[in-house]
Short mmCIF file of C-alpha atoms in Angstrom, two decimals:
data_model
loop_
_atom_site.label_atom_id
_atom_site.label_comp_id
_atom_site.label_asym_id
_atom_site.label_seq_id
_atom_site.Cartn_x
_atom_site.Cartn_y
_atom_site.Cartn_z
CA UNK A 165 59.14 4.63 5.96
CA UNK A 166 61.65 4.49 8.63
CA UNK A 167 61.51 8.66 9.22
CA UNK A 168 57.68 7.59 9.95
CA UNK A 169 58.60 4.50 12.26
CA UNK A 170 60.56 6.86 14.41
CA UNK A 171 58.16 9.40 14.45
CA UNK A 172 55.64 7.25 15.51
CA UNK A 173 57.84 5.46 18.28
CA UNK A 174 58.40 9.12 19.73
CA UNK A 175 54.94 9.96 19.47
CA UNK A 176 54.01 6.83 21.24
CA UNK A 177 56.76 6.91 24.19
CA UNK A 178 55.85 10.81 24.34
CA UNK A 179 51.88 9.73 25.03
CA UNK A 180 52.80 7.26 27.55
CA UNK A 181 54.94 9.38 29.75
CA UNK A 182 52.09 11.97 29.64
CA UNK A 183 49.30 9.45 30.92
CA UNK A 184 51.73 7.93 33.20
CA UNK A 185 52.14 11.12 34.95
CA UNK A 186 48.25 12.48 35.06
CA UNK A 187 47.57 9.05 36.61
CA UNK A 188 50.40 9.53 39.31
CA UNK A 189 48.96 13.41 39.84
CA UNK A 190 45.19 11.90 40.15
CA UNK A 191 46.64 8.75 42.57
CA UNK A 192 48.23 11.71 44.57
CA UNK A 193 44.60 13.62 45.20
CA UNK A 194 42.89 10.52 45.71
CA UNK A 195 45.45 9.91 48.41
CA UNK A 196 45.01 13.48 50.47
CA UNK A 197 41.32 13.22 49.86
CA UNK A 198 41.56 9.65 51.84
CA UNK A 199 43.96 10.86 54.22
CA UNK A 200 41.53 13.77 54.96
CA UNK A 201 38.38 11.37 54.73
CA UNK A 202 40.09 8.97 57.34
CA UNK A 203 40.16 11.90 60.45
CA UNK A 204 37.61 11.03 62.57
CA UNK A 205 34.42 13.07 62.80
CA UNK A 206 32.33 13.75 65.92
CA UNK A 207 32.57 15.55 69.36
CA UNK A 208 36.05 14.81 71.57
CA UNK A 209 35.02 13.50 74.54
CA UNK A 210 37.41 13.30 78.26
CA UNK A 211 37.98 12.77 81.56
CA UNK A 212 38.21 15.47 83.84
CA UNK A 213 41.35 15.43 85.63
CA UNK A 214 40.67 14.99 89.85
CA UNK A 215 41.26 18.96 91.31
CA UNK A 216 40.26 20.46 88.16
CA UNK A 217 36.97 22.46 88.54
CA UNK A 218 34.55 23.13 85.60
CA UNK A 219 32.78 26.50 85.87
CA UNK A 220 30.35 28.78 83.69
CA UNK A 221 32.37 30.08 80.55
CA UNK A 222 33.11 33.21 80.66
CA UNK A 223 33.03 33.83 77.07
CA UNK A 224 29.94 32.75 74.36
CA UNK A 225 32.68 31.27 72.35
CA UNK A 226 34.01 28.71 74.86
CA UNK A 227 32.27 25.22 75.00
CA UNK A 228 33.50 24.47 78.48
CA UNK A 229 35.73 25.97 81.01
CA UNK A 230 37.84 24.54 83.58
CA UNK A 231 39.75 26.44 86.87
CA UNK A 232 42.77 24.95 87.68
CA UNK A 233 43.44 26.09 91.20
CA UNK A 234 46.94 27.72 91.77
CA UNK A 235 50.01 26.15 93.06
CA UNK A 236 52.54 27.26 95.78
CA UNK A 237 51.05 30.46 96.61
CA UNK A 238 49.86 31.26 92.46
CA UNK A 239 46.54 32.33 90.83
CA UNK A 240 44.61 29.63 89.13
CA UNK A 241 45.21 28.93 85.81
CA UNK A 242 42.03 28.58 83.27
CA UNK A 243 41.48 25.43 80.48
CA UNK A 244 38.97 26.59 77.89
CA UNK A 245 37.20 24.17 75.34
CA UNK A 246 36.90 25.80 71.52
CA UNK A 247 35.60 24.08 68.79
CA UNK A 248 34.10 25.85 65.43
CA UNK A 249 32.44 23.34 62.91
CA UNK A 250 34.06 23.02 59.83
CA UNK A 251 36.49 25.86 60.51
CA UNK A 252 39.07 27.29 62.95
CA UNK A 253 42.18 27.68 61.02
CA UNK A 254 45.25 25.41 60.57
CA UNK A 255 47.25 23.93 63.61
CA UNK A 256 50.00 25.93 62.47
CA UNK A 257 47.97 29.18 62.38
CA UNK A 258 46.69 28.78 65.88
CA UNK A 259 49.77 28.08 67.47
CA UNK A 260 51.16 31.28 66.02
CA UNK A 261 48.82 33.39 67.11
CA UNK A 262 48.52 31.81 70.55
CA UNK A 263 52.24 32.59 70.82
CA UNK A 264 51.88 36.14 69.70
CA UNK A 265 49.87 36.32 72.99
CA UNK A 266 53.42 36.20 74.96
CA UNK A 267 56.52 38.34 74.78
CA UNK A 268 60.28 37.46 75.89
CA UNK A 269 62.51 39.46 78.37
CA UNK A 270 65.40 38.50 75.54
CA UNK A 271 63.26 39.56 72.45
CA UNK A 272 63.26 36.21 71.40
CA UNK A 273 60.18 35.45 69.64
CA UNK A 274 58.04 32.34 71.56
CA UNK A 275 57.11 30.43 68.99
CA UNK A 276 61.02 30.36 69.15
CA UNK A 277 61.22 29.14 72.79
CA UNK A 278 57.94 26.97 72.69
CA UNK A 279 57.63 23.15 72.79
CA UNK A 280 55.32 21.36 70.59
CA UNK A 281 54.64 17.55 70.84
CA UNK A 282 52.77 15.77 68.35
CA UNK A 283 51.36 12.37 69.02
CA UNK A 284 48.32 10.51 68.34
CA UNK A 285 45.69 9.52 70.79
CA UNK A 286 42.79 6.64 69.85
CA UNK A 287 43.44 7.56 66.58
CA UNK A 288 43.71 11.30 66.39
CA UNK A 289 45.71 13.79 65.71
CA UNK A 290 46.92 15.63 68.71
CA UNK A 291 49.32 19.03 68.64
CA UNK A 292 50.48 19.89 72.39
CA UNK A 293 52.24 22.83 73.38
CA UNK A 294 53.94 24.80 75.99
CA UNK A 295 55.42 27.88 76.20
CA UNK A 296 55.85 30.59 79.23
CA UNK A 297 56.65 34.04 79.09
CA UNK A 298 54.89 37.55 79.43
CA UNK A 299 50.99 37.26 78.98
CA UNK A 300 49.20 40.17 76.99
CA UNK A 301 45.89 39.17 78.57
CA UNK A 302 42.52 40.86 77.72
CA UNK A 303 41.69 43.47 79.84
CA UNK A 304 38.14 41.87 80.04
CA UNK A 305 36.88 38.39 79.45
CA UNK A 306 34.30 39.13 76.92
CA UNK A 307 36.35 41.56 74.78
CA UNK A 308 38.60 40.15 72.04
CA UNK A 309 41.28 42.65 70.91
CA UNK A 310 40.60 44.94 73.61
CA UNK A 311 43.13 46.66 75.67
CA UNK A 312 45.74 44.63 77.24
CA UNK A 313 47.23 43.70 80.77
CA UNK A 314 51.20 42.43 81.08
CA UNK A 315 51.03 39.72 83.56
CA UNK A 316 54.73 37.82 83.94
CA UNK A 317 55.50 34.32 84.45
CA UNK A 318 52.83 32.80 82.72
CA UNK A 319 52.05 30.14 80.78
CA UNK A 320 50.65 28.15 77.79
CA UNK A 321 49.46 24.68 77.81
CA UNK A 322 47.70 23.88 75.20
CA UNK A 323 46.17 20.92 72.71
CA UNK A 324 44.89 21.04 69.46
CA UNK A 325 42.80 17.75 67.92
CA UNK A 326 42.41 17.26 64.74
CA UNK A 327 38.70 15.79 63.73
CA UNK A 328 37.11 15.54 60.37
CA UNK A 329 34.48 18.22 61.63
CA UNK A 330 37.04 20.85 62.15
CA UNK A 331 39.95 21.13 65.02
CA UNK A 332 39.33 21.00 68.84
CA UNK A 333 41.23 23.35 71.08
CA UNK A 334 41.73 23.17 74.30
CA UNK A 335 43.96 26.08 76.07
CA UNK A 336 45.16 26.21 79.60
CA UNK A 337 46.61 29.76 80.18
CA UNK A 338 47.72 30.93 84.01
CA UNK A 339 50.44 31.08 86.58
CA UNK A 340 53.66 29.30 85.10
CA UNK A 341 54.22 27.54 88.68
CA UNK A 342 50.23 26.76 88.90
CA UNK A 343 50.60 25.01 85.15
CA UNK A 344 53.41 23.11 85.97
CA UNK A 345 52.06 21.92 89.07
CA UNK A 346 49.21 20.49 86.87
CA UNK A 347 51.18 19.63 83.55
CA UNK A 348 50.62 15.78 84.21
CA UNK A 349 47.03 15.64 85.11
CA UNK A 350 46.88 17.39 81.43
CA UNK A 351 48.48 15.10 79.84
CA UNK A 352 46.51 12.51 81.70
CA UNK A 353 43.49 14.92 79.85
CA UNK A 354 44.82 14.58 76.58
CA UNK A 355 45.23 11.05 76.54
CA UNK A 356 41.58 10.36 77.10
CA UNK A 357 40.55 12.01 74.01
CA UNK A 358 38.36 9.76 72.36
CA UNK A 359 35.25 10.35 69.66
CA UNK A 360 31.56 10.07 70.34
CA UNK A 361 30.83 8.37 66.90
CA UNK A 362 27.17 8.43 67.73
CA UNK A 363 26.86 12.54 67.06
#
């Protein structure tokens, strides 16, 4: 009788331990699955920064475009507006391959170099970065992985918002000296990000 008992008092604790667990593991999803309900969904709206110039994109995957005109004697630098619904890759896997854009005179890799802010703006989820080195810019606008042109001393400035409808990107690339000369106004950008609820 008390071989049973025993038994039974394992089986019991045994049982409870196991449903404890699969209702922690189920309390877990249901967490991520709110965390990933709770990003806001709908088209990023801004304000255009005074100087900056919006122009036709030159490529039919860019939503916008913006010239930013150069700086002591530079090239402009060029903001363009991405966005893919539903898709468009991690924050982590666009950064990397933004960086893989630029080489270093020390063989450093950039992603080494680069600085990356995270902060969050009316409620989203915001990824900046900036990084400088050697560009390997497309040879043409409308070719991706085409042939390649080394330009020096340039620059990435870049955001990346996170929305329930996929991420936002929006990538300044030019002149190191013309990006810095406009590095506030974009932060000035960023931090009128804001959702159009009604789309």
């Amino acid at each position: 009788m008390k071989k049973f008992t025993l038994l039974s008092i394992i089986f019991l604790s045994v049982s409870i331990l196991s449903c404890n667990s699969e209702k922690k593991s189920e309390s877990n999803q249901t967490q991520g699955m709110q965390q990933k309900g709770n990003l806001p969904g709908g088209e990023v709206l801004y304000t255009v920064p005074q100087g900056w110039i919006s122009e036709q994109p030159s490529g039919s995957i860019r939503r916008t475009q913006f010239r930013l005109p150069g700086a002591n004697g530079q090239d402009d630098g060029v903001l363009a507006v991405f966005f893919f619904p539903g898709s468009g890759g991690s924050v982590p896997s666009n950064l990397s391959r933004w960086y893989n854009q630029f080489t270093q005179p020390d063989e450093k890799q950039t992603h080494e170099i680069a600085k990356v802010e995270k902060k969050t703006v009316h409620g989203l989820s915001v990824t900046i970065t900036f990084a400088t080195g050697t560009f390997q810019k497309s040879a043409s606008s409308m070719m991706m992985g085409g042939p390649k042109v080394e330009v020096p001393n340039y620059a990435l400035l870049a955001a990346i918002v996170e929305t329930n409808s996929g991420p936002w990107f929006f990538k300044a690339t030019g002149p190191e000296k013309t990006l810095l000369h406009w590095k506030q106004s974009f932060y000035e950008f960023v931090d009128s990000f804001h959702i159009n609820n009604s789309v």
